[in-house]
CSV table of C-alpha atoms and ligand atoms in Angstrom, one decimal:
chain,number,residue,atom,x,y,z
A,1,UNK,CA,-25.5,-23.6,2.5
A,2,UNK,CA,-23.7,-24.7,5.6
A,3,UNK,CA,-24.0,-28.8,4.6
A,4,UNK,CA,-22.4,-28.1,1.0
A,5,UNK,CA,-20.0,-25.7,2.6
A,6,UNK,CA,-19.1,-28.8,4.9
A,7,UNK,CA,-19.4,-31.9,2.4
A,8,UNK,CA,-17.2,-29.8,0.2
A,9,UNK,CA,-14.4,-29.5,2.8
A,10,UNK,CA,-14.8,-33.0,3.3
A,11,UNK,CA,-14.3,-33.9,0.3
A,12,UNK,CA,-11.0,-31.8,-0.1
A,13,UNK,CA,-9.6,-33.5,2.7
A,14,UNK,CA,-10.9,-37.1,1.2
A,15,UNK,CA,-9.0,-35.9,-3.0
A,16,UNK,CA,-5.6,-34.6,-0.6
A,17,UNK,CA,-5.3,-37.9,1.0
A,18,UNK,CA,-6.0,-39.6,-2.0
A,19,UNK,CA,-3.4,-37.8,-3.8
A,20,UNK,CA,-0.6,-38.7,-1.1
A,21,UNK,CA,-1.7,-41.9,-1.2
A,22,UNK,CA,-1.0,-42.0,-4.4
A,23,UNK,CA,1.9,-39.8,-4.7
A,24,UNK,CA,3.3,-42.6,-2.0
A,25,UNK,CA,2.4,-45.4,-3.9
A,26,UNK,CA,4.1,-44.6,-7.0
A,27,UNK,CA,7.3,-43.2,-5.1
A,28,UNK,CA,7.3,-46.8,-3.9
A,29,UNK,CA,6.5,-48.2,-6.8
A,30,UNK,CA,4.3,-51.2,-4.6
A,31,UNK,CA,0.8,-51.3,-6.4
A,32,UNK,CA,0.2,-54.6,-4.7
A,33,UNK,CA,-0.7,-53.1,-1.4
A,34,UNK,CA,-1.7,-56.2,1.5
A,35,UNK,CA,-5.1,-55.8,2.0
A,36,UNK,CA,-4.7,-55.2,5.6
A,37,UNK,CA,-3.2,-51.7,4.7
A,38,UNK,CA,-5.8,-50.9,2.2
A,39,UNK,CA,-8.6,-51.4,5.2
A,40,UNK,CA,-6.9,-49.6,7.5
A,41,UNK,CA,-6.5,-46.8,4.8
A,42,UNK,CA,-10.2,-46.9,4.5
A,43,UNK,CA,-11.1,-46.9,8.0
A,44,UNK,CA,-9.0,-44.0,8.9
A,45,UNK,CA,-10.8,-42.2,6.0
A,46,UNK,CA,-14.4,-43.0,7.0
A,47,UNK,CA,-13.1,-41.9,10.9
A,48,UNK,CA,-11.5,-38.3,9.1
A,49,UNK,CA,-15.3,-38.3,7.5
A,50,UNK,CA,-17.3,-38.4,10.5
A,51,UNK,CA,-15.1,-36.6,12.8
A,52,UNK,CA,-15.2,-33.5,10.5
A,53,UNK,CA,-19.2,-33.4,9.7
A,54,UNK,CA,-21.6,-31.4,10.1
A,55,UNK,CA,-23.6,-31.4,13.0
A,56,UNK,CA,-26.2,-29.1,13.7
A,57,UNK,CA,-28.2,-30.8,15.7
A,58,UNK,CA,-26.9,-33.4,18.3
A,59,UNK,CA,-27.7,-37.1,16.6
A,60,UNK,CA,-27.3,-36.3,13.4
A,61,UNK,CA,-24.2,-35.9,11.6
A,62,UNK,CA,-23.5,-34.3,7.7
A,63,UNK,CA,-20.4,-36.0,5.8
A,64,UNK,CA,-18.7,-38.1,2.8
A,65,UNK,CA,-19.0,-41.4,4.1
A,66,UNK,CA,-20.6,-42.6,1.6
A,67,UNK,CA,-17.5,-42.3,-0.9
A,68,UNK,CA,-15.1,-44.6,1.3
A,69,UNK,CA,-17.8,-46.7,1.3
A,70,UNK,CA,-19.1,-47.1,-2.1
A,71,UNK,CA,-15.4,-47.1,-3.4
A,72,UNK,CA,-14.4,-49.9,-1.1
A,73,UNK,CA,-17.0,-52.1,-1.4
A,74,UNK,CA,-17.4,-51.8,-5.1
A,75,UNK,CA,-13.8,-51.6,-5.9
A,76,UNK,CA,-11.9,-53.5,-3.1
A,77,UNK,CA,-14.9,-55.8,-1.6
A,78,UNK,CA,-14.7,-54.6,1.5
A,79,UNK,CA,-17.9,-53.3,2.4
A,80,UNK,CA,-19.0,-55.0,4.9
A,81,UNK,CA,-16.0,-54.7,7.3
A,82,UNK,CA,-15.8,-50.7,6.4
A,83,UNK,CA,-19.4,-50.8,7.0
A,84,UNK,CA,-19.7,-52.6,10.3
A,85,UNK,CA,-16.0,-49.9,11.1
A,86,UNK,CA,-18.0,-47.0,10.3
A,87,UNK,CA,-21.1,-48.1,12.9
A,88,UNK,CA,-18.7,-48.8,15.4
A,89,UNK,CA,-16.9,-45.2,14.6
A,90,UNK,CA,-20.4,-43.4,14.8
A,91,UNK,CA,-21.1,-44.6,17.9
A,92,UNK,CA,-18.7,-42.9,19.6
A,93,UNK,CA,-20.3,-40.3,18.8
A,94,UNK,CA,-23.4,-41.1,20.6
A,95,UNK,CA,-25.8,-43.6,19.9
A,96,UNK,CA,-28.9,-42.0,19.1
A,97,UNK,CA,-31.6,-42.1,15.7
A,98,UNK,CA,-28.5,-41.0,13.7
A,99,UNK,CA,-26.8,-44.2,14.2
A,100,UNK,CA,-30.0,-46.5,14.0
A,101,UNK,CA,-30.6,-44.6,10.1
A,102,UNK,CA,-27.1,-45.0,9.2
A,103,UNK,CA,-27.5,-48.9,10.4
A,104,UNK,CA,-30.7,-49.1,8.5
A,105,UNK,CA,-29.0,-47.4,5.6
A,106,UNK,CA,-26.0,-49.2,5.7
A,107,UNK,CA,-26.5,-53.0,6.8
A,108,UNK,CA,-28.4,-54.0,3.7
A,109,UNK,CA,-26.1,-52.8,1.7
A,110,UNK,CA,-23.2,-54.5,3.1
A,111,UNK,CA,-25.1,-57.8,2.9
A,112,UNK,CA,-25.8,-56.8,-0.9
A,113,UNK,CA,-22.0,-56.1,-1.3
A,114,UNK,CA,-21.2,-60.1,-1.6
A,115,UNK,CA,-23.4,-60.0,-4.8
A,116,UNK,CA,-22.5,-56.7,-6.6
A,117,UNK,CA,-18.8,-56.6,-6.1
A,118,UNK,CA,-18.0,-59.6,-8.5
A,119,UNK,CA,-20.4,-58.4,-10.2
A,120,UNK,CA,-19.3,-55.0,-10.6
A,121,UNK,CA,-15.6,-56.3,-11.7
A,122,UNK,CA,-17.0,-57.8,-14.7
A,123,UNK,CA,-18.2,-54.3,-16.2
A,124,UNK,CA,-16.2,-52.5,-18.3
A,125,UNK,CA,-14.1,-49.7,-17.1
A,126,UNK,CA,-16.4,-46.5,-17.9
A,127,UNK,CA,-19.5,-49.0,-16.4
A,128,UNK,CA,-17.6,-49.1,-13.6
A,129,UNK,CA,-17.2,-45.9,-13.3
A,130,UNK,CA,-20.9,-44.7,-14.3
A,131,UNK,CA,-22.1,-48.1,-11.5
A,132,UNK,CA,-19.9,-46.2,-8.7
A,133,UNK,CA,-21.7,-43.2,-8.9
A,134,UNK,CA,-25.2,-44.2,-9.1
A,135,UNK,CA,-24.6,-46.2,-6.2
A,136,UNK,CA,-23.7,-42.9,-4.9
A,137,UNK,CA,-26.4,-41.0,-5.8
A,138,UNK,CA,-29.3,-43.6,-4.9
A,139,UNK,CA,-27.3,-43.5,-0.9
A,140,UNK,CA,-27.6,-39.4,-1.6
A,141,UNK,CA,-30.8,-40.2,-2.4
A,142,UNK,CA,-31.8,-42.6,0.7
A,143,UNK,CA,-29.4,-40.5,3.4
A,144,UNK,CA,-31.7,-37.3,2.0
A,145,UNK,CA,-34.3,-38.8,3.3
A,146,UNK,CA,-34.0,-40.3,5.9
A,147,UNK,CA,-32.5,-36.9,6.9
A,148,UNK,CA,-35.1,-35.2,6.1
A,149,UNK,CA,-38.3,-37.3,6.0
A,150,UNK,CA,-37.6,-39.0,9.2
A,151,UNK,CA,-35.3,-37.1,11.1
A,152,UNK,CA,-36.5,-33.2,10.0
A,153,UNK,CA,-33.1,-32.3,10.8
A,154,UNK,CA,-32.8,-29.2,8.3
A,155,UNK,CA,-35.3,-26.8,7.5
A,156,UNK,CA,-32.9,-26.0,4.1
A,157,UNK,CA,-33.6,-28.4,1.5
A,158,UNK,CA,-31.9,-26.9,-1.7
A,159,UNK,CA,-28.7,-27.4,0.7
A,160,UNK,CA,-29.0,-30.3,1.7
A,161,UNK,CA,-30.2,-31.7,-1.6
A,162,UNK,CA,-27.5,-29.9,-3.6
A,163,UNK,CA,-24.7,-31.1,-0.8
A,164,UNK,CA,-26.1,-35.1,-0.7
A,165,UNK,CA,-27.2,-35.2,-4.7
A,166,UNK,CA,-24.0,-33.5,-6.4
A,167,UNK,CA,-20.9,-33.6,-4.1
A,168,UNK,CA,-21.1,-37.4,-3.6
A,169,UNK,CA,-21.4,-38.5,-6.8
A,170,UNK,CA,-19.0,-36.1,-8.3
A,171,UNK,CA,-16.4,-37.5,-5.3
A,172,UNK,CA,-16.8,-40.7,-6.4
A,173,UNK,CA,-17.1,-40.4,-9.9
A,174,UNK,CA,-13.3,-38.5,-9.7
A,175,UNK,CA,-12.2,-41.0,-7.5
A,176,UNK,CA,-13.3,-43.8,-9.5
A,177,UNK,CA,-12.4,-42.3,-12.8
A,178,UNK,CA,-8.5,-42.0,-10.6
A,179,UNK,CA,-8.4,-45.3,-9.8
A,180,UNK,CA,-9.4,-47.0,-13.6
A,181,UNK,CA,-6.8,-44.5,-15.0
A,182,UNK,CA,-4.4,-45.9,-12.4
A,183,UNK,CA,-5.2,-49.9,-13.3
A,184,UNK,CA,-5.0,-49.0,-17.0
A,185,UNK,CA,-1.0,-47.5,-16.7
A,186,UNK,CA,-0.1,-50.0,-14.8
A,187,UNK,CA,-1.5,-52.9,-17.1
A,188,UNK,CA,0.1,-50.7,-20.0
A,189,UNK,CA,3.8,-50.6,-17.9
A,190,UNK,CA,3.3,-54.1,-17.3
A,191,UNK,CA,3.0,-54.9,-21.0
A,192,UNK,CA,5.8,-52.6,-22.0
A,193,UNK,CA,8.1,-54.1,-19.8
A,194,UNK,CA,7.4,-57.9,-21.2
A,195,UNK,CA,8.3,-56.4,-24.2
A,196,UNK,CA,11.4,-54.7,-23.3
A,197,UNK,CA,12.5,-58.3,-22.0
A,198,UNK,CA,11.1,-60.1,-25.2
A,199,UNK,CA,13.7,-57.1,-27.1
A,200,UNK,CA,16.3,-57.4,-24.8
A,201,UNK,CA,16.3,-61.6,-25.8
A,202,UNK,CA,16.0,-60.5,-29.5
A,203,UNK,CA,18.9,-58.2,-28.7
A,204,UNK,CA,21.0,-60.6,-27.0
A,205,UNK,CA,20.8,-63.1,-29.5
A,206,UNK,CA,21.8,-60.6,-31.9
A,207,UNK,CA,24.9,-59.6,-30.0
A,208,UNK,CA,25.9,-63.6,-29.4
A,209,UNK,CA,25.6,-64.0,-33.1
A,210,UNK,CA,27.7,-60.9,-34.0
A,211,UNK,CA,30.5,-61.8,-31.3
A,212,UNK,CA,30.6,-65.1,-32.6
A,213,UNK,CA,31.2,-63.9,-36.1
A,214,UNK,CA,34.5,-62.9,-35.8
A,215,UNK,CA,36.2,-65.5,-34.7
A,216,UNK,CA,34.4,-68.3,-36.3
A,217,UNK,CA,35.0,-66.2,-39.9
A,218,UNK,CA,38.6,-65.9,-38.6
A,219,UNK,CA,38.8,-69.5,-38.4
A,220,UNK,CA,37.0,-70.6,-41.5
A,221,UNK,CA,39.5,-68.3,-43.6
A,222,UNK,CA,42.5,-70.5,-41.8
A,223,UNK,CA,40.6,-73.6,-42.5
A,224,UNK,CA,40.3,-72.6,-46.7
A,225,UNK,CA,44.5,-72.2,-46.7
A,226,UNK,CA,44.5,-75.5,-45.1
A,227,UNK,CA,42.9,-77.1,-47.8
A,228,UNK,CA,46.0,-75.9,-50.1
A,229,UNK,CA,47.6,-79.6,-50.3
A,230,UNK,CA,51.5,-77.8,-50.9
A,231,UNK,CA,51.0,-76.1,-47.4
A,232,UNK,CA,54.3,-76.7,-45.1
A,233,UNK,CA,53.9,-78.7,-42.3
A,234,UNK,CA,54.5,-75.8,-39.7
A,235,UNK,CA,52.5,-73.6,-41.7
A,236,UNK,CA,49.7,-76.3,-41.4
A,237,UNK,CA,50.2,-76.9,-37.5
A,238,UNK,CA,50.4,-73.1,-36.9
A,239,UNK,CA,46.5,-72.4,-39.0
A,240,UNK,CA,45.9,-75.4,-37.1
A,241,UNK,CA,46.7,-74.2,-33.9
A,242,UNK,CA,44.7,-70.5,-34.5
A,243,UNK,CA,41.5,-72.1,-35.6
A,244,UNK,CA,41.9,-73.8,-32.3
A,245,UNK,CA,42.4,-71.0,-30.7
A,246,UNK,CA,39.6,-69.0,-32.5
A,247,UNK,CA,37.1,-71.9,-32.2
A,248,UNK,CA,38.1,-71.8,-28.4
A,249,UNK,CA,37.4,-67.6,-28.4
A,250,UNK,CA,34.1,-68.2,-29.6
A,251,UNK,CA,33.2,-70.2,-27.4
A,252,UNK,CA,34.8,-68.3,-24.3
A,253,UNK,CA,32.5,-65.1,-25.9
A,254,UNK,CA,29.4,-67.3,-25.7
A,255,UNK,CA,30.3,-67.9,-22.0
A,256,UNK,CA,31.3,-64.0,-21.0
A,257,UNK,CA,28.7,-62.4,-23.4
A,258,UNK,CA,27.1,-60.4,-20.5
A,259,UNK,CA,30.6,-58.5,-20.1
A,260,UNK,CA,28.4,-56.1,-22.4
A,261,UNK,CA,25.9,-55.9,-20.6
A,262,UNK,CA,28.1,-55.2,-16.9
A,263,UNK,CA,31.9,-54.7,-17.6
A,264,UNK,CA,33.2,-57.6,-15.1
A,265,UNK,CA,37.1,-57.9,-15.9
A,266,UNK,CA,37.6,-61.7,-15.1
A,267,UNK,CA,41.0,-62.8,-15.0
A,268,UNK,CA,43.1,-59.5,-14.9
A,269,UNK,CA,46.9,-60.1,-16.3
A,270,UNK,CA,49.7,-58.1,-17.0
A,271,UNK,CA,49.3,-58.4,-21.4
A,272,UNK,CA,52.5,-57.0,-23.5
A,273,UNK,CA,50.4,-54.8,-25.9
A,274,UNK,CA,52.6,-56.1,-28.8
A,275,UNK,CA,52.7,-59.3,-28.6
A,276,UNK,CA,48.7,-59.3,-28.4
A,277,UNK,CA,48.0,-56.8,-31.2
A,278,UNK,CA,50.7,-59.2,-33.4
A,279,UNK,CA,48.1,-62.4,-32.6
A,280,UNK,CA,45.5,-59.9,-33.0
A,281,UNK,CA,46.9,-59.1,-36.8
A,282,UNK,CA,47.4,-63.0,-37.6
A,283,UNK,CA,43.9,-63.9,-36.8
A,284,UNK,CA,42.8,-60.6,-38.7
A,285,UNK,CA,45.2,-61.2,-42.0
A,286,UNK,CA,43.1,-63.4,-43.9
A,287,UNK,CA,40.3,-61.1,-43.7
A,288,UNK,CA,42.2,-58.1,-44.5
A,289,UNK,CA,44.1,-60.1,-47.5
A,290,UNK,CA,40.2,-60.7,-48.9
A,291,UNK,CA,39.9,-56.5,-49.1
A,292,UNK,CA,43.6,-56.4,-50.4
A,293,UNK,CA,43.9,-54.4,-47.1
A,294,UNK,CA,47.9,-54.0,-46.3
A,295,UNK,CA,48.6,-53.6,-42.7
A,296,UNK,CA,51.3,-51.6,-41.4
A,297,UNK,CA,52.7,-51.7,-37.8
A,298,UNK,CA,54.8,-49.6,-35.8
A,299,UNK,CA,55.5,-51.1,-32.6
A,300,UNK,CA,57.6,-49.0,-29.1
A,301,UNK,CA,59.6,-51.7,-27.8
A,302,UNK,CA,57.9,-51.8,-24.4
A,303,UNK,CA,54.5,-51.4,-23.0
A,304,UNK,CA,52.3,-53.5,-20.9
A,305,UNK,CA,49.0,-53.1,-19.5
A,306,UNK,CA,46.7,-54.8,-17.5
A,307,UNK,CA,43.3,-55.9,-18.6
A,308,UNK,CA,41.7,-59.1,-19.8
A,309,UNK,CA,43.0,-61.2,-22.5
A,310,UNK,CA,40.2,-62.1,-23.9
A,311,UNK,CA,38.5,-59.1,-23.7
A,312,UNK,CA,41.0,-56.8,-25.1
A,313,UNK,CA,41.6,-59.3,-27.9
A,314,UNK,CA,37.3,-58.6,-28.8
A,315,UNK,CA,38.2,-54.9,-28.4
A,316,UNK,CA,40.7,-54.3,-31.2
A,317,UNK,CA,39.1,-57.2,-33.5
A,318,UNK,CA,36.0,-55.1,-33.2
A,319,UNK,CA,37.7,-52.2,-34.2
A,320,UNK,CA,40.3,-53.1,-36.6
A,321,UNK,CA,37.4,-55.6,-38.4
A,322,UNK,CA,35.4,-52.2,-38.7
A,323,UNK,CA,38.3,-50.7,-40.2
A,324,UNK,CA,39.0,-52.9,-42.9
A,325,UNK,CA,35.2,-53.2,-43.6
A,326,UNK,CA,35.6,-49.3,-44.0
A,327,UNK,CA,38.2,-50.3,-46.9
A,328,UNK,CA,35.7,-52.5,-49.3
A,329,UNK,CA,38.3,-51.3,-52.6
A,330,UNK,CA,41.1,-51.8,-50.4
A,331,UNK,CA,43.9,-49.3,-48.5
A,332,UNK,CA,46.0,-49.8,-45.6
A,333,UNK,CA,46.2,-50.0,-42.1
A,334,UNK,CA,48.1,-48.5,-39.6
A,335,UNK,CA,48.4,-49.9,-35.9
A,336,UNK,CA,50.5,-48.1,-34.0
A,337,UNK,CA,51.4,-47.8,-30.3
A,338,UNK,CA,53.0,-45.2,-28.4
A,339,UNK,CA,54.5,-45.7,-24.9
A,340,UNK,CA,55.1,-42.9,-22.2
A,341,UNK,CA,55.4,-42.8,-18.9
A,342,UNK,CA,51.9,-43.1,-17.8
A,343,UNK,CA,49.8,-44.4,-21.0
A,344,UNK,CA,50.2,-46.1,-23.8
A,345,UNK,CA,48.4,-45.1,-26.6
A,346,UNK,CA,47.5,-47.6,-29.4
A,347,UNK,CA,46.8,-46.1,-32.9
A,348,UNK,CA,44.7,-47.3,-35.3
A,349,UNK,CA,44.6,-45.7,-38.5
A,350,UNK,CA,42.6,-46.5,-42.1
A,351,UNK,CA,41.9,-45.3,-45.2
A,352,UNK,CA,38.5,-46.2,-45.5
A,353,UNK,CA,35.3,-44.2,-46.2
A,354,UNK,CA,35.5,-42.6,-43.0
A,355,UNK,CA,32.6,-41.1,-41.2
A,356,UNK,CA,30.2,-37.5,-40.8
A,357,UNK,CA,30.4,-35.6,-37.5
A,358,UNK,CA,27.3,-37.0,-37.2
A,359,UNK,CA,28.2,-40.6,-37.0
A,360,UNK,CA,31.0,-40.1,-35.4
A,361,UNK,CA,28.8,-38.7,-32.5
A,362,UNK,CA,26.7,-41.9,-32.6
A,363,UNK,CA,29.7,-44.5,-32.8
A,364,UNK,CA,29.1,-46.7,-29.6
A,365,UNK,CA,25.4,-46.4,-29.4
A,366,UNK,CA,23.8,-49.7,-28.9
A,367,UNK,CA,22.7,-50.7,-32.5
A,368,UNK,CA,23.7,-48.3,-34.2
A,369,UNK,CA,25.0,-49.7,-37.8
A,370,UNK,CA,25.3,-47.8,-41.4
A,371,UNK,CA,26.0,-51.7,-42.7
A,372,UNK,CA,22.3,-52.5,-42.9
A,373,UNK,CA,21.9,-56.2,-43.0
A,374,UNK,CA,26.1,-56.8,-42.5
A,375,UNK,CA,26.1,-55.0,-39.0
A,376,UNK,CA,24.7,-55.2,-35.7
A,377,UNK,CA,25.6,-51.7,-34.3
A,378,UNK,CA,27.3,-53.7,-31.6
A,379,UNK,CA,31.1,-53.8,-31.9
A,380,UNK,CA,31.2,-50.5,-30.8
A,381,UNK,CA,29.4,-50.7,-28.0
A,382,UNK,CA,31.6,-53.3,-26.7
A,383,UNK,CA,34.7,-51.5,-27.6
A,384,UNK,CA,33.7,-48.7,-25.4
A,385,UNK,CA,32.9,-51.2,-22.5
A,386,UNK,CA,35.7,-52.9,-22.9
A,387,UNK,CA,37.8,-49.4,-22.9
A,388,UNK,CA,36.4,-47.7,-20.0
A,389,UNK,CA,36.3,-51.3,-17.8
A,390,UNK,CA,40.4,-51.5,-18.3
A,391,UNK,CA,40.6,-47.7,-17.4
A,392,UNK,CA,41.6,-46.4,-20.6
A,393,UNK,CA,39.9,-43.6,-23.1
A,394,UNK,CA,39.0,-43.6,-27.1
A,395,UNK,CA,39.2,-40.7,-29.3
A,396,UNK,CA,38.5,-41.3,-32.4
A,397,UNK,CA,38.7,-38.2,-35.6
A,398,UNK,CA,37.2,-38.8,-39.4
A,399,UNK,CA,37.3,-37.5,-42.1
A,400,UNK,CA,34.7,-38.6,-44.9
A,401,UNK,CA,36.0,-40.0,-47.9
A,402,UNK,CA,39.7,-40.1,-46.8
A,403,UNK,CA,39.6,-42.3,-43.5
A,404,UNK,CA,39.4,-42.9,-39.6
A,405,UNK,CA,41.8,-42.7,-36.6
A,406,UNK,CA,40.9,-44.7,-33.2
A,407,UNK,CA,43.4,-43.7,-30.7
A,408,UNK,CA,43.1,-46.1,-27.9
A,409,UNK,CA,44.9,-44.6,-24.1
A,410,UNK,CA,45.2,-47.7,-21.6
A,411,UNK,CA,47.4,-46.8,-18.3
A,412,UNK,CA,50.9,-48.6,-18.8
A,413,UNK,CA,52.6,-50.8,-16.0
A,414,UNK,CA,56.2,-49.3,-16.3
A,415,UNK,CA,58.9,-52.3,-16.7
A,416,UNK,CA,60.4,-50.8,-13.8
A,417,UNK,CA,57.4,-51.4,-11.8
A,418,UNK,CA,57.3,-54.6,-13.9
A,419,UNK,CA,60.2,-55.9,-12.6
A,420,UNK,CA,59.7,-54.9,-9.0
A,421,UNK,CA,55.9,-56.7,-8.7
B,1,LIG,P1,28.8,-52.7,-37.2
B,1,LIG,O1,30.2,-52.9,-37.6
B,1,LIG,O2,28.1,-54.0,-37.0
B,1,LIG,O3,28.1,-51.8,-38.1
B,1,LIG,P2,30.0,-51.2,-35.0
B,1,LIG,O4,29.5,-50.9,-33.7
B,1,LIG,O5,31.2,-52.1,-35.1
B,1,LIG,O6,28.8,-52.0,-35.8
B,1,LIG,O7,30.2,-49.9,-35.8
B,1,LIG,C1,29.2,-49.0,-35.9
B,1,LIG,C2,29.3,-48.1,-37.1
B,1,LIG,O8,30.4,-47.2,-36.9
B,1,LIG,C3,29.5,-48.8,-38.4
B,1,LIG,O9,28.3,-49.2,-38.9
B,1,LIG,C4,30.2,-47.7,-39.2
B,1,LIG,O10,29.3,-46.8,-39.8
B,1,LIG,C5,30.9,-46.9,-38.1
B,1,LIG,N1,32.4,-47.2,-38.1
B,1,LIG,C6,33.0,-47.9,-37.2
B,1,LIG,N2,34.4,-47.9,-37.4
B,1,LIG,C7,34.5,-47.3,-38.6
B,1,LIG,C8,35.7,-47.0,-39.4
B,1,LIG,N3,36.9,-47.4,-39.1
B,1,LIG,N4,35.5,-46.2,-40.6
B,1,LIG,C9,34.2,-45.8,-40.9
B,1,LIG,N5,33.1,-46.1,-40.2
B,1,LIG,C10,33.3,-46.8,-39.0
B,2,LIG,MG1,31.7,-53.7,-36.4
């Protein structure tokens, strides 16, 4: 059984470089390969091929040939470059009746390529398949005998019948089964990644819409006390000026939206904590006046930080709106801060429905709501951006039933160094 023992270690050495290839081609993640590289791919294996044949007698040679062959033409349409390669390989070998046969063999069916390789793309997969190794077989078949009939070259036919009729077309049929299980993942990671993008769109829209809530809720609550016609005048200039100012926020949020996305702090300032959580409680009043939600401060004298207006503005709206949606029968709200020398820590306290252990472990997730229909999951998510872009930590403890604490760290700016900058 010397030609199967041989065909067989030709074959290993064709599956191992298949699998490298492979192996490389997903590490690089490049499926669209120039064809210039898949030739030369194919070439060097139809040279491994002939190099380690069989040869028991001196003009004839025993090896896998065929597979490079049949694969590229059929698959790649390159069958008559790899074919007019591999006569130009074999002859270096000598040129002598082996190398007429494998012309004779060969030529014709590199002419015939043109046809069948369109042909062969219009099949279905498992066709394509079953079409690869017939065409290996009926070249088994024909290199048989030509070996044999013509050339007497081995006096063992179960060998060489068994090595020509079973190893090729099992070669191929692997190879081919590899490469249409290949095509298919890719067309199926193609797919899911349009529809991660079509999501992400669906997603995006939902977190303009949700950003966008706040303020413009903020400012249509101003714009109902307007209509009272007793309203002072300054009372009347100031709503004026903070649905301005609200109207303006939304529309800053439309244009930063992708903060979410990649905390980017823009326009970094030095921001007095509480003078911004005291603009933060005027826009936020009306709303929590609606839940008969009474809000309580307790401000240190000092504190600054440095961050983004804007941003940190959408940070504690985000979280104070969730706590007085936590309070639909009403309660109170604490905001706090407490200054040291390195951090000051902003509390906010409610006395809302609070939340399980295993809520609380999901708070920030992307999309994760228990409001149904009222939520988007998202406020969180930006809170926690927002948080870890200016530097700062959240810790956040529940109880069910009796309320929720966010305490919010930021590293201060001392007024001493304040003063100095
Ligand atoms: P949304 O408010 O749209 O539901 P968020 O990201 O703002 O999304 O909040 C996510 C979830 O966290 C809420 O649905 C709610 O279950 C919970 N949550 C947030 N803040 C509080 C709070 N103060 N008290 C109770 N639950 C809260
Ligand atoms: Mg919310």
């Amino acid at each position: 059984m010397e030609i199967t023992k041989h065909l067989f270690s030709n074959l290993s050495i064709l599956i191992i470089l298949l699998l490298f290839c492979l192996i490389w081609l997903d590490r690089s993640r490049k499926f669209n390969l120039s064809k210039t590289t898949i030739i030369i791919f194919f070439i060097l294996l139809l040279w491994i091929c002939i190099q380690f044949s069989y040869n028991p007698v001196v003009f004839a040679r025993y090896d896998l040939r065929i597979i490079p062959i049949v694969i590229g033409g059929l698959y790649l349409g390159i069958g008559l470059i790899l074919v007019v390669a591999m006569l130009i390989i074999r002859s270096f070998y000598g040129i002598d009746m082996g190398l007429a046969g494998t012309a004779v063999l060969y030529i014709p069916l590199a002419i015939a390529y043109f046809r069948l390789s369109p042909w062969f793309w219009k099949q279905s997969s498992d066709r394509r398949i079953t079409i690869a190794i017939c065409l290996g077989i009926i070249l088994g078949i024909l290199t048989l005998a030509g070996m044999e009939g013509i050339l007497h070259t081995s006096s063992n036919w179960f060998d060489a019948g068994f090595a020509y009729l079973v190893i090729p077309p099992l070669g191929i049929g692997l190879i081919a089964y590899s490469i249409e299980y290949i095509k298919k993942s890719v067309e199926i990671k193609h797919q899911l990644i349009k529809v991660e993008k079509l999501k992400a769109v669906e997603q995006m829209g939902a977190a303009i819409s949700h950003e966008i809530r706040n303020p413009l809720t903020a400012a249509s609550g101003f714009v109902q006390l307007l209509n009272d016609d007793y309203l002072p005048r300054h009372k009347r200039r100031e709503y004026l000026s903070i649905v301005k100012e609200e109207l303006n926020s939304a529309e800053r949020v439309i244009q930063d939206y992708l903060t979410f996305a990649k905390p980017a702090l823009v326009s970094i300032e030095e921001l007095n904590v509480k003078n911004e959580l005291r603009q933060i409680i005027n826009i936020l009043t009306p709303m929590a006046n609606q839940n008969s939600v009474e809000i309580i401060t307790d401000f240190s004298v000092i504190g600054f930080i440095r961050g983004d207006r804007q941003r940190f503005r959408q940070c504690f709206i985000n979280i104070l709106k969730n706590a007085v949606e936590a309070m639909p029968n009403g309660g109170q709200l604490y905001l706090e801060t407490h200054f040291s020398k390195d951090y000051i820590t902003i509390c906010v306290r409610d006395t809302g429905v609070g939340m399980t252990p295993e809520q609380l472990e999901r708070l920030g997730e992307p999309y994760y709501s228990t409001k149904g229909k009222n939520g988007t999951g998202l406020g969180m998510m930006v809170v926690y951006s927002i948080v870890r872009a200016m530097n700062g930590f959240i810790r956040v403890e529940s109880v069910i039933g009796s309320g929720t604490t966010f305490r919010i760290k930021f590293p201060t700016i001392t007024s001493f160094k304040k003063h100095e900058s």
